[in-house]
Short mmCIF file of C-alpha atoms in Angstrom, two decimals:
data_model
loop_
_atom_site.label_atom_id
_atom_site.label_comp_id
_atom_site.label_asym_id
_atom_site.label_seq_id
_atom_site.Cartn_x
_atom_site.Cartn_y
_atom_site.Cartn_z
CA UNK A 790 110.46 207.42 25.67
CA UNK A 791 108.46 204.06 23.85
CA UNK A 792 106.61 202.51 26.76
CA UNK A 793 104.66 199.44 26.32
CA UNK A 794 102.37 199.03 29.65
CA UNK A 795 100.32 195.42 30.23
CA UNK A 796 98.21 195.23 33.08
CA UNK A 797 101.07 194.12 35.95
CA UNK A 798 99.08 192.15 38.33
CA UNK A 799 97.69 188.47 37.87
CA UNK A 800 94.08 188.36 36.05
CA UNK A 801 91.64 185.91 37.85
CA UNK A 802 88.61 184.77 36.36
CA UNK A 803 86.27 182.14 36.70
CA UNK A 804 85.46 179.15 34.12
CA UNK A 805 83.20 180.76 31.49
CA UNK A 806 83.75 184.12 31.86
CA UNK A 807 85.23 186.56 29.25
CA UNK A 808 88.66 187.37 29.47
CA UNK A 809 89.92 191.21 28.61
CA UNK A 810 93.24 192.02 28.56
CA UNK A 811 94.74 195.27 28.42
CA UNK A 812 97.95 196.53 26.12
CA UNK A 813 99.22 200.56 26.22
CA UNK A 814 101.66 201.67 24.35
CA UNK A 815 103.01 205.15 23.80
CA UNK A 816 105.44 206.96 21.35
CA UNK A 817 105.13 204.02 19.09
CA UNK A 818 103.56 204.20 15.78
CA UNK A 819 103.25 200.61 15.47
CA UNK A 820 102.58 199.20 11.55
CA UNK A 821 100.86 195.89 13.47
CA UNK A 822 100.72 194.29 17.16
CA UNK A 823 100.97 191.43 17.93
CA UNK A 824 99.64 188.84 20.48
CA UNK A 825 101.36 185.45 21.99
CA UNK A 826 101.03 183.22 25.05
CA UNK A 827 103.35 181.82 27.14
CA UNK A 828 103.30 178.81 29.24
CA UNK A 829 105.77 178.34 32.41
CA UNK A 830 109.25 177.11 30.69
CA UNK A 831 108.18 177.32 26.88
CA UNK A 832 108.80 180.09 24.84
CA UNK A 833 106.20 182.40 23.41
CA UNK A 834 103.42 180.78 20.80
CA UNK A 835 101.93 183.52 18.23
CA UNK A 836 98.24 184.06 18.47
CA UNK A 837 96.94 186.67 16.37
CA UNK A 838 98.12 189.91 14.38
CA UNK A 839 96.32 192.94 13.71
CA UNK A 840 97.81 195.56 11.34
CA UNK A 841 97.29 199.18 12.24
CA UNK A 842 93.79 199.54 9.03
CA UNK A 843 92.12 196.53 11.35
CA UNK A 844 89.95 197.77 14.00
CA UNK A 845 89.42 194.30 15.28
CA UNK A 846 90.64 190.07 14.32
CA UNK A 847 89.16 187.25 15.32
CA UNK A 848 90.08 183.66 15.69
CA UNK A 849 87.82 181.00 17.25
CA UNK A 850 87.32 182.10 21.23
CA UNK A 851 89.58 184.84 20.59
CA UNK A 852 89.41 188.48 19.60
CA UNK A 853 91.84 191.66 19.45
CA UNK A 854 91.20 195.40 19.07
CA UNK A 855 93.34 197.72 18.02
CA UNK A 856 92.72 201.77 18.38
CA UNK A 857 95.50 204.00 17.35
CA UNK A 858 93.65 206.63 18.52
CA UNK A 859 94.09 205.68 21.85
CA UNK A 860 97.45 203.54 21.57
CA UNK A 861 95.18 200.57 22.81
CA UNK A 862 95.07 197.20 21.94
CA UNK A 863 92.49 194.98 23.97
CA UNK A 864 92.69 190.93 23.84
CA UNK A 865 89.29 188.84 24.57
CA UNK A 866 89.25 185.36 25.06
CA UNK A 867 85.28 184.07 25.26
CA UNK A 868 84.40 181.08 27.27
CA UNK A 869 87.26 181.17 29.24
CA UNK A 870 89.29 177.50 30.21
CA UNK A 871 91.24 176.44 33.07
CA UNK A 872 93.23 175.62 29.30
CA UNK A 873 93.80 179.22 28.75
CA UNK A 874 95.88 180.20 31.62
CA UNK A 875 98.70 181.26 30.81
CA UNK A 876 100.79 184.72 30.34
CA UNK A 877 99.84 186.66 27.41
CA UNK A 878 102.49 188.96 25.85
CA UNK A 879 101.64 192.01 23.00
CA UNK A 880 104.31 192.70 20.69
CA UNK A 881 104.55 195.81 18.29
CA UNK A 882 106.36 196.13 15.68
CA UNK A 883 107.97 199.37 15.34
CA UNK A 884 109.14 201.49 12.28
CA UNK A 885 111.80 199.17 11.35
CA UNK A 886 111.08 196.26 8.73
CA UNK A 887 113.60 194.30 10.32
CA UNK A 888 110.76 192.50 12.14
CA UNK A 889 112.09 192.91 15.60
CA UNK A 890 108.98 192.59 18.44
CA UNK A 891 109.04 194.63 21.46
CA UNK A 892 107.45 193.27 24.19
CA UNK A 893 104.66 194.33 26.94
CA UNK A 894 105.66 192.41 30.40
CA UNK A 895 102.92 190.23 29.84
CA UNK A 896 99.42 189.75 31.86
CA UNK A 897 99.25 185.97 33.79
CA UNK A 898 95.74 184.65 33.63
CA UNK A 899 94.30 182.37 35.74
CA UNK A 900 91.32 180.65 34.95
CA UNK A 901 89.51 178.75 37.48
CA UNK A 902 86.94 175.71 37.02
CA UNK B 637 107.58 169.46 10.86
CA UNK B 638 110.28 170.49 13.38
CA UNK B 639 110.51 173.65 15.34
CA UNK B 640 112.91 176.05 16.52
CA UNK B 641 115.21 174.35 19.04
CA UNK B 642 117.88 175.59 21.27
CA UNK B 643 120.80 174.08 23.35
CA UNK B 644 121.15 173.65 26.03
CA UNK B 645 118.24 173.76 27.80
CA UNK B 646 119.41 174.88 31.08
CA UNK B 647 122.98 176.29 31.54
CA UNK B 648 124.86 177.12 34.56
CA UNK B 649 127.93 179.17 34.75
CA UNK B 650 130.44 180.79 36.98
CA UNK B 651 130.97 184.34 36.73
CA UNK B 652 133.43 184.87 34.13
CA UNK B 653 132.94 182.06 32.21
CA UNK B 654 132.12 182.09 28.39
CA UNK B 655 129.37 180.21 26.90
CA UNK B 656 127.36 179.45 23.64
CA UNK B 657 124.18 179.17 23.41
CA UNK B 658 122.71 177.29 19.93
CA UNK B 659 119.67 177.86 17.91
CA UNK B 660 118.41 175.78 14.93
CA UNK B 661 115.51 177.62 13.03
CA UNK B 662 112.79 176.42 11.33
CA UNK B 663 113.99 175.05 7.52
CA UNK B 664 114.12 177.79 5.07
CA UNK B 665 113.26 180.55 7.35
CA UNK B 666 115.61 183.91 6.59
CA UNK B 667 115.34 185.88 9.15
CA UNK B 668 116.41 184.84 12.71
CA UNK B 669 115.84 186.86 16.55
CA UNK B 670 117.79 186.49 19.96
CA UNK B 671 115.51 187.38 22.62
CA UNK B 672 116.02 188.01 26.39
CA UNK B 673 113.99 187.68 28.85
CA UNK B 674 114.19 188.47 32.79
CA UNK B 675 112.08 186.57 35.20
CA UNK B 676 108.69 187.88 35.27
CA UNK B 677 109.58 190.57 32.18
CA UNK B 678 108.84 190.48 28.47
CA UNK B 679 111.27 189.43 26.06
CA UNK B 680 113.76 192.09 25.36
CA UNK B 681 115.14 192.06 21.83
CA UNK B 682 118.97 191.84 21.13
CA UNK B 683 119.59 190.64 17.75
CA UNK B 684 118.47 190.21 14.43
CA UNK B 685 119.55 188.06 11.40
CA UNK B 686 118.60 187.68 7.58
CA UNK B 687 120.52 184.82 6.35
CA UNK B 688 123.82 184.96 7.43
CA UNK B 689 124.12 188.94 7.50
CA UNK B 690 123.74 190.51 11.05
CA UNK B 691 121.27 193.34 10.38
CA UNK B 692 120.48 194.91 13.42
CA UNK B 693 122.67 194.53 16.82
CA UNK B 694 121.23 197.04 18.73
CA UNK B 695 119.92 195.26 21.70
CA UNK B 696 123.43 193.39 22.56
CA UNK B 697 124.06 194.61 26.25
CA UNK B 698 127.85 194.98 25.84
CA UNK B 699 130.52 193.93 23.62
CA UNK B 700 130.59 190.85 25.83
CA UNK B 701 127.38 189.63 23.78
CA UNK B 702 128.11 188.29 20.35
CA UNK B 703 126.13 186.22 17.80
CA UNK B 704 126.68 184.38 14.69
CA UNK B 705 124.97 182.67 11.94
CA UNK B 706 127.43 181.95 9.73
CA UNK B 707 125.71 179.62 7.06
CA UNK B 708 122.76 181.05 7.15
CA UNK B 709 121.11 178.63 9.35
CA UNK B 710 122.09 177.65 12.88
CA UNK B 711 122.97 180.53 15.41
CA UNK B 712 125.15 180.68 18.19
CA UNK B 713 124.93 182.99 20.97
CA UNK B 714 127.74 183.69 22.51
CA UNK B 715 128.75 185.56 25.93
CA UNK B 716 132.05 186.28 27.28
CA UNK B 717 133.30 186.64 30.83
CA UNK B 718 130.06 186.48 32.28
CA UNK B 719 128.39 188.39 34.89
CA UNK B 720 125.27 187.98 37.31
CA UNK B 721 123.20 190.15 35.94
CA UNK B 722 123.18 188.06 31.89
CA UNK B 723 120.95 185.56 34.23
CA UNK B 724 117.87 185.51 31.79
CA UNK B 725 116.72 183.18 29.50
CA UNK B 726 117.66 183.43 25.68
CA UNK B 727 114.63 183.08 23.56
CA UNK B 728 115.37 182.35 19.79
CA UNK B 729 112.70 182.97 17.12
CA UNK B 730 112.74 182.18 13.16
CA UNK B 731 110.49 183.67 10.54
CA UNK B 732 110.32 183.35 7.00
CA UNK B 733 110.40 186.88 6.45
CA UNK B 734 110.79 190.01 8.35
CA UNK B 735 108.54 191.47 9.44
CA UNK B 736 105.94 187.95 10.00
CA UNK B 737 104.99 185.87 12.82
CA UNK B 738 107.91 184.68 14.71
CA UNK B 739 108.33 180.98 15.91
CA UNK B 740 109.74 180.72 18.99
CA UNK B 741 112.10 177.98 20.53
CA UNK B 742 112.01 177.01 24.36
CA UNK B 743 114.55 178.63 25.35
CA UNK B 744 118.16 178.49 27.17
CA UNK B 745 117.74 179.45 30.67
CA UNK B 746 121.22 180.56 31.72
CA UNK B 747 122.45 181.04 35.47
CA UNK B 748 125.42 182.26 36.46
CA UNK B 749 127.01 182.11 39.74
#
């Protein structure tokens, strides 16, 4: 079955540091992924997209891989901020161009000053 | 400009009750999501809308679940007779086409008794 697997447990890091999140999915040929944050009681807020002929996007602090070999996408964020915690969600899109996302659990940074 | 909103914020219901749950989209944008999402859990998609046509349905838990957007604009949500487990909160998203970056709203959390 289509499994999208984000790193479960709570990532801690300290003020500074580089940030590297994890996204797996399997039996998903995904045309692009997505990345969003979400803050306590808001919905989600779109980062960045990367299609599936990207091997890697960046936008200011922040940069996404995607390998297809390896049904990996990996989210940086570089000079981590007490700012940036959050929980970050990836999103594929799947076959259908209806444009419907489906969701990892999300991973809940912390970043501490 | 103005983004997606939803209403109510925060709903509370007794089991069995029906309720509607409203989403105004960003101006202009076609294509319109429903969204659920479970404490601690991604969002789980369960509808999708271009315009006023209902394209894709397949993530409605039951026939209990039903959703309109009847001018092509503002959605309603709507959930009959419900039950413990449709505690969640509904996540709307707009985009201007599908598939595109979605814009999410905050949010109806809904709690039923």
């Amino acid at each position: 079955s289509q499994k999208i697997e984000q790193n479960s447990e709570a990532l801690n890091i300290q003020e500074g540091k580089t940030a590297t999140l994890t996204c797996n999915y399997t039996n998903y040929s995904p045309a692009y992924l997505q990345w969003y944050r979400q803050d306590p009681g808001r919905g989600p807020v779109f980062l960045l997209l990367i299609r599936e002929n990207e091997k890697e996007k960046r936008k200011e602090r922040l940069k996404v891989t995607f390998d297809t070999t390896l049904k990996q996408s990996l989210f940086h964020i570089t000079a981590s901020q007490p700012a940036d915690s959050a929980t970050y969600l990836c999103a594929l899109h799947g076959s259908s161009n209806t444009g419907k996302l489906i969701f990892g659990q999300g991973t809940t940074l912390q970043v501490k000053p | 400009g103005a983004g997606v909103s939803q209403s109510p914020r925060y709903k509370v219901a007794k089991r069995g009750q029906d309720v509607a749950l409203r989403c105004d989209p960003i101006s202009g944008h076609v294509s319109l999501f429903w969204y659920q999402q479970a404490l601690g859990q991604g969002p789980e998609f369960l509808t999708y809308f271009q315009n006023e046509a209902q394209l894709d349905k397949s993530g409605l838990p039951s026939d209990r679940f039903f959703a309109e957007r009847p001018e092509g604009s503002v959605s309603t949500l709507k959930i009959q007779r419900t039950q413990q487990e449709d505690s969640a909160v509904y996540l709307c998203a707009s985009s201007s086409q599908a598939p595109d970056t979605q814009y999410f709203g905050p949010g109806t959390r809904l709690t039923v008794l």
